Amino acid sequence: MTAEPGGRPAPLEILGPGHGGGRLADVLPSALAVLGVPGATDPLGLRPALAGVRRIAVLLVDGLGWYQLPTAAPYAPTIAGLAATVARPLIAGFPSTTPTSLVSLGTGVAPGAHGVLGFTVRVPGTDRVLTHTDWAADPSPLRWQPVPTQLERARAAGVTTSVVSRPEFGGSGLTVAANRGGDFRGAAGGDAVATAMLAALASGAGPTVVSGYHADLDRHGHVSGVDSAPWREAATEVDALVARLVDGLPPDAALLVTADHGQLDIPAAHRFDLDTDPRLRAGVRLVAGEARVRYLHVEPGAVDDVRAAWSEVLGTTARVRTRDEVVATGWFGPVPEEHLGRIGDVVVICNDTYAVMASRTERPMASKLVAYHGSDTAAELTVPLLVVRG
């Protein structure tokens, strides 16, 4: 597929794990290096530009991919101005989905190590599918995600650490997996998030790091589509949030704005439904993942048959691979034995703007959304990093 002007990959180009330089997982390690945390590395090279900074706020805007920045620009002038001057692209990681990216950001490691390997995954040894966004305390977040978080590392070094997110996310399995080690501050809506982040940023007497999250842009993209009227209103709200943070930064502070993934609108004609096509159900015991990346856990001895059937039905709209083949690409990084069972025996990765729905086995709204993500196209994987000094 032809690259865009300036050498940027076209939005639907499939990216390999070696594409680009920085990763979303590099953001907090680099921030901690700026703050002088012992042993912290600076893979993004932030220290020269942020020399003297003692407080860092990291805001993750759900769904604000690199390829959505031009679309948002007319409704988000602050972000547009920053994108033109202080932005660089990062790779979120695979699958390009919120739980995986949040934990990659929070831990600073690849998905294979932290084990949050998709939006939904099978709990090995059971027929249970865990939805990471609805996760409470079972399985234990400390066992399911065993890697120390960057906030834990920071706090152990004497840094004041805080997490700002929606009130209902306090104490959730995903919050504990991604951000344990930070004092939780509940905030709903852009203005409340800005207020809470600025208060947390000012609360520490010494080095301070605040991790904030805002979800509305992603939600409106899913429900109404990218560049829909609700999406535009959400982009305006995000811009006001970023503007408040920029204006309120103390002189010794910096703001890092990033995202967990982009989004693609999926046309009705590009949707397969595994629950209404018996060819796609044959030999499949359990389905996880999400519409753009499916994890198929199959009956004993059925891998070859399932792979052949899905390859025939989907043709060039998807790549149908075994677990070993997908792990070997390197997208997950090294995957320990205890995490392998969370990946399907067969993995289906959608191309272009195609998706595989599960109209009966997943929540009813899941098949009725407009925009999706999860796959390895440039539009889904590439996220911005905006760096602003106080």
Coordinates of N, CA and C in Angstrom, one line a residue, residues 47-146:
R47 N 14.8 13.4 28.4 CA 15.6 14.2 29.4 C 16.1 15.5 29.0
P48 N 16.7 15.6 27.8 CA 17.3 16.9 27.4 C 16.2 18.0 27.3
A49 N 15.0 17.7 26.7 CA 14.0 18.7 26.5 C 13.3 19.0 27.9
L50 N 13.3 18.1 28.8 CA 12.6 18.3 30.1 C 13.6 18.4 31.3
A51 N 14.8 18.8 31.0 CA 15.8 19.0 32.1 C 15.2 20.0 33.1
G52 N 15.3 19.7 34.4 CA 14.8 20.6 35.4 C 13.3 20.3 35.8
V53 N 12.6 19.5 35.0 CA 11.2 19.2 35.3 C 11.2 18.3 36.6
R54 N 10.3 18.6 37.5 CA 10.1 17.8 38.7 C 8.7 17.2 38.9
R55 N 7.8 17.6 38.0 CA 6.4 17.1 38.1 C 6.0 16.8 36.6
I56 N 5.4 15.6 36.4 CA 5.0 15.2 35.1 C 3.6 14.7 35.2
A57 N 2.7 15.2 34.3 CA 1.3 14.7 34.1 C 1.3 14.0 32.8
V58 N 0.8 12.7 32.8 CA 0.6 11.9 31.6 C -0.9 11.7 31.4
L59 N -1.4 12.3 30.3 CA -2.8 12.1 30.0 C -3.0 11.2 28.8
L60 N -3.8 10.1 29.0 CA -4.1 9.2 27.9 C -5.6 9.5 27.5
V61 N -5.7 9.9 26.3 CA -7.0 10.1 25.7 C -7.4 8.9 24.9
D62 N -8.4 8.2 25.4 CA -8.8 7.0 24.7 C -9.3 7.2 23.3
G63 N -8.7 6.6 22.3 CA -9.2 6.7 20.9 C -8.6 7.8 20.1
L64 N -7.7 8.6 20.7 CA -7.1 9.7 19.9 C -5.9 9.2 19.2
G65 N -6.1 8.4 18.2 CA -4.9 7.9 17.4 C -4.2 9.0 16.6
W66 N -3.0 8.8 16.2 CA -2.3 9.7 15.3 C -3.0 10.1 14.1
Y67 N -3.7 9.1 13.5 CA -4.4 9.4 12.2 C -5.8 10.1 12.5
Q68 N -6.2 10.2 13.7 CA -7.4 11.0 14.0 C -7.1 12.5 14.3
L69 N -5.8 12.8 14.4 CA -5.4 14.2 14.7 C -5.9 15.2 13.7
P70 N -5.7 14.9 12.4 CA -6.2 15.9 11.4 C -7.7 16.0 11.4
T71 N -8.4 14.9 11.7 CA -9.9 14.9 11.7 C -10.3 15.7 12.9
A72 N -9.7 15.7 14.0 CA -10.0 16.4 15.2 C -9.6 17.9 15.1
A73 N -8.7 18.2 14.3 CA -8.1 19.6 14.3 C -9.1 20.7 14.2
P74 N -10.1 20.7 13.4 CA -11.1 21.8 13.3 C -11.8 22.0 14.6
Y75 N -11.9 21.0 15.5 CA -12.7 21.1 16.7 C -11.8 21.1 17.9
A76 N -10.5 21.0 17.7 CA -9.5 20.9 18.8 C -8.3 21.8 18.5
P77 N -8.4 23.1 18.5 CA -7.3 23.9 18.1 C -6.1 23.8 18.9
T78 N -6.3 23.6 20.3 CA -5.1 23.5 21.1 C -4.3 22.2 20.7
I79 N -5.0 21.1 20.6 CA -4.3 19.9 20.2 C -3.7 20.0 18.8
A80 N -4.4 20.7 17.9 CA -3.9 20.9 16.5 C -2.6 21.7 16.6
G81 N -2.5 22.7 17.4 CA -1.3 23.5 17.5 C -0.2 22.7 18.1
L82 N -0.5 21.9 19.1 CA 0.6 21.1 19.7 C 1.0 20.0 18.7
A83 N 0.1 19.4 17.9 CA 0.4 18.4 17.0 C 1.4 18.9 15.9
A84 N 1.2 20.2 15.6 CA 2.1 20.8 14.5 C 3.5 21.1 15.0
T85 N 3.7 21.1 16.3 CA 5.0 21.6 16.9 C 5.7 20.6 17.8
V86 N 4.9 19.9 18.6 CA 5.6 19.1 19.6 C 5.1 17.6 19.6
A87 N 4.7 17.2 18.5 CA 4.1 15.8 18.4 C 5.1 14.8 17.7
R88 N 5.0 13.6 18.2 CA 5.7 12.5 17.5 C 4.8 11.3 17.6
P89 N 4.9 10.3 16.6 CA 4.1 9.1 16.7 C 4.8 8.0 17.5
L90 N 3.9 7.3 18.2 CA 4.3 6.1 18.9 C 3.5 4.9 18.4
I91 N 4.0 3.7 18.7 CA 3.3 2.5 18.4 C 2.6 2.0 19.7
A92 N 1.3 1.8 19.7 CA 0.6 1.4 20.9 C 0.9 0.0 21.3
G93 N 1.0 -0.9 20.3 CA 1.2 -2.3 20.6 C 0.0 -3.1 20.1
F94 N 0.2 -4.4 20.2 CA -0.8 -5.4 19.6 C -1.3 -6.3 20.7
P95 N -2.7 -6.6 20.7 CA -3.7 -5.9 20.0 C -3.9 -4.4 20.3
S96 N -4.3 -3.6 19.4 CA -4.5 -2.2 19.6 C -5.8 -2.0 20.3
T97 N -5.8 -2.3 21.6 CA -7.1 -2.2 22.3 C -6.8 -1.6 23.7
T98 N -7.9 -1.1 24.3 CA -7.7 -0.3 25.5 C -7.0 -1.1 26.7
P99 N -7.5 -2.2 27.1 CA -6.9 -2.9 28.3 C -5.4 -3.2 28.0
T100 N -5.1 -3.7 26.9 CA -3.7 -4.0 26.6 C -2.8 -2.8 26.6
S101 N -3.3 -1.7 26.0 CA -2.5 -0.5 26.0 C -2.4 0.2 27.3
L102 N -3.4 0.2 28.1 CA -3.4 0.8 29.4 C -2.3 0.1 30.3
V103 N -2.3 -1.2 30.2 CA -1.3 -2.0 31.0 C 0.1 -1.9 30.5
S104 N 0.2 -1.8 29.1 CA 1.6 -1.5 28.6 C 2.1 -0.2 29.0
L105 N 1.2 0.8 29.0 CA 1.6 2.2 29.5 C 2.0 2.1 31.0
G106 N 1.2 1.4 31.8 CA 1.4 1.4 33.2 C 2.6 0.6 33.7
T107 N 2.9 -0.4 32.9 CA 4.0 -1.3 33.4 C 5.3 -1.0 32.6
G108 N 5.2 -0.4 31.4 CA 6.4 -0.2 30.6 C 6.9 -1.4 29.9
V109 N 6.1 -2.5 29.8 CA 6.6 -3.7 29.2 C 5.6 -4.1 28.1
A110 N 6.0 -5.1 27.2 CA 5.2 -5.6 26.2 C 4.1 -6.5 26.7
P111 N 3.0 -6.7 25.9 CA 1.8 -7.5 26.4 C 2.2 -8.9 26.8
G112 N 3.1 -9.5 26.2 CA 3.4 -10.9 26.5 C 3.9 -11.0 28.0
A113 N 4.6 -10.0 28.5 CA 5.1 -10.0 29.8 C 4.0 -9.7 30.8
H114 N 3.2 -8.7 30.5 CA 2.1 -8.3 31.5 C 0.9 -9.2 31.4
G115 N 0.6 -9.8 30.3 CA -0.4 -10.8 30.2 C -1.8 -10.3 29.9
V116 N -2.0 -9.0 29.8 CA -3.3 -8.5 29.4 C -3.3 -8.4 27.9
L117 N -3.7 -9.6 27.3 CA -3.4 -9.8 25.9 C -4.6 -9.6 24.9
G118 N -5.6 -8.8 25.4 CA -6.7 -8.5 24.5 C -7.8 -7.9 25.3
F119 N -8.9 -7.5 24.6 CA -10.0 -6.9 25.3 C -10.7 -8.0 26.1
T120 N -10.9 -9.2 25.5 CA -11.4 -10.3 26.3 C -10.4 -11.5 26.0
V121 N -10.2 -12.3 27.0 CA -9.3 -13.5 26.8 C -9.9 -14.6 27.7
R122 N -9.5 -15.8 27.2 CA -9.9 -17.0 28.0 C -9.0 -17.1 29.3
V123 N -9.7 -17.4 30.4 CA -9.0 -17.8 31.6 C -8.5 -19.2 31.4
P124 N -7.2 -19.5 31.3 CA -6.7 -20.8 31.0 C -7.2 -21.9 32.0
G125 N -7.5 -23.0 31.4 CA -8.0 -24.1 32.2 C -9.5 -24.1 32.5
T126 N -10.2 -23.1 31.9 CA -11.6 -22.9 32.1 C -12.3 -22.6 30.8
D127 N -13.6 -22.5 30.8 CA -14.4 -22.0 29.7 C -14.9 -20.6 29.9
R128 N -14.2 -19.9 30.8 CA -14.6 -18.5 31.1 C -13.8 -17.5 30.3
V129 N -14.5 -16.5 29.8 CA -13.9 -15.4 29.0 C -13.9 -14.2 29.9
L130 N -12.7 -13.7 30.2 CA -12.6 -12.5 31.1 C -12.6 -11.2 30.2
T131 N -13.5 -10.3 30.5 CA -13.6 -9.0 29.9 C -12.8 -8.1 30.8
H132 N -11.7 -7.6 30.3 CA -10.8 -6.8 31.2 C -11.4 -5.5 31.7
T133 N -12.4 -4.9 30.9 CA -13.0 -3.7 31.3 C -14.1 -3.9 32.4
D134 N -14.5 -5.1 32.6 CA -15.5 -5.5 33.6 C -14.9 -6.3 34.7
W135 N -13.6 -6.3 34.8 CA -12.8 -7.1 35.7 C -12.8 -6.6 37.1
A136 N -13.2 -7.4 38.1 CA -13.2 -6.9 39.5 C -12.0 -7.5 40.2
A137 N -12.2 -8.6 40.9 CA -11.1 -9.2 41.7 C -10.7 -10.6 41.4
D138 N -11.4 -11.2 40.4 CA -11.2 -12.6 40.0 C -11.0 -12.7 38.5
P139 N -9.9 -13.1 38.1 CA -8.7 -13.6 38.9 C -8.0 -12.4 39.6
S140 N -7.2 -12.7 40.5 CA -6.5 -11.7 41.3 C -5.6 -10.8 40.3
P141 N -5.8 -9.5 40.3 CA -5.0 -8.7 39.4 C -3.5 -8.8 39.7
L142 N -3.1 -9.1 40.9 CA -1.7 -9.2 41.2 C -1.1 -10.5 40.7
R143 N -1.9 -11.5 40.5 CA -1.4 -12.8 39.9 C -1.6 -12.7 38.4
W144 N -2.7 -12.2 37.9 CA -3.0 -12.1 36.5 C -2.0 -11.2 35.8
Q145 N -1.6 -10.1 36.4 CA -0.7 -9.1 35.9 C 0.4 -9.0 36.9
P146 N 1.5 -9.8 36.8 CA 2.5 -9.9 37.8 C 3.6 -8.8 37.8

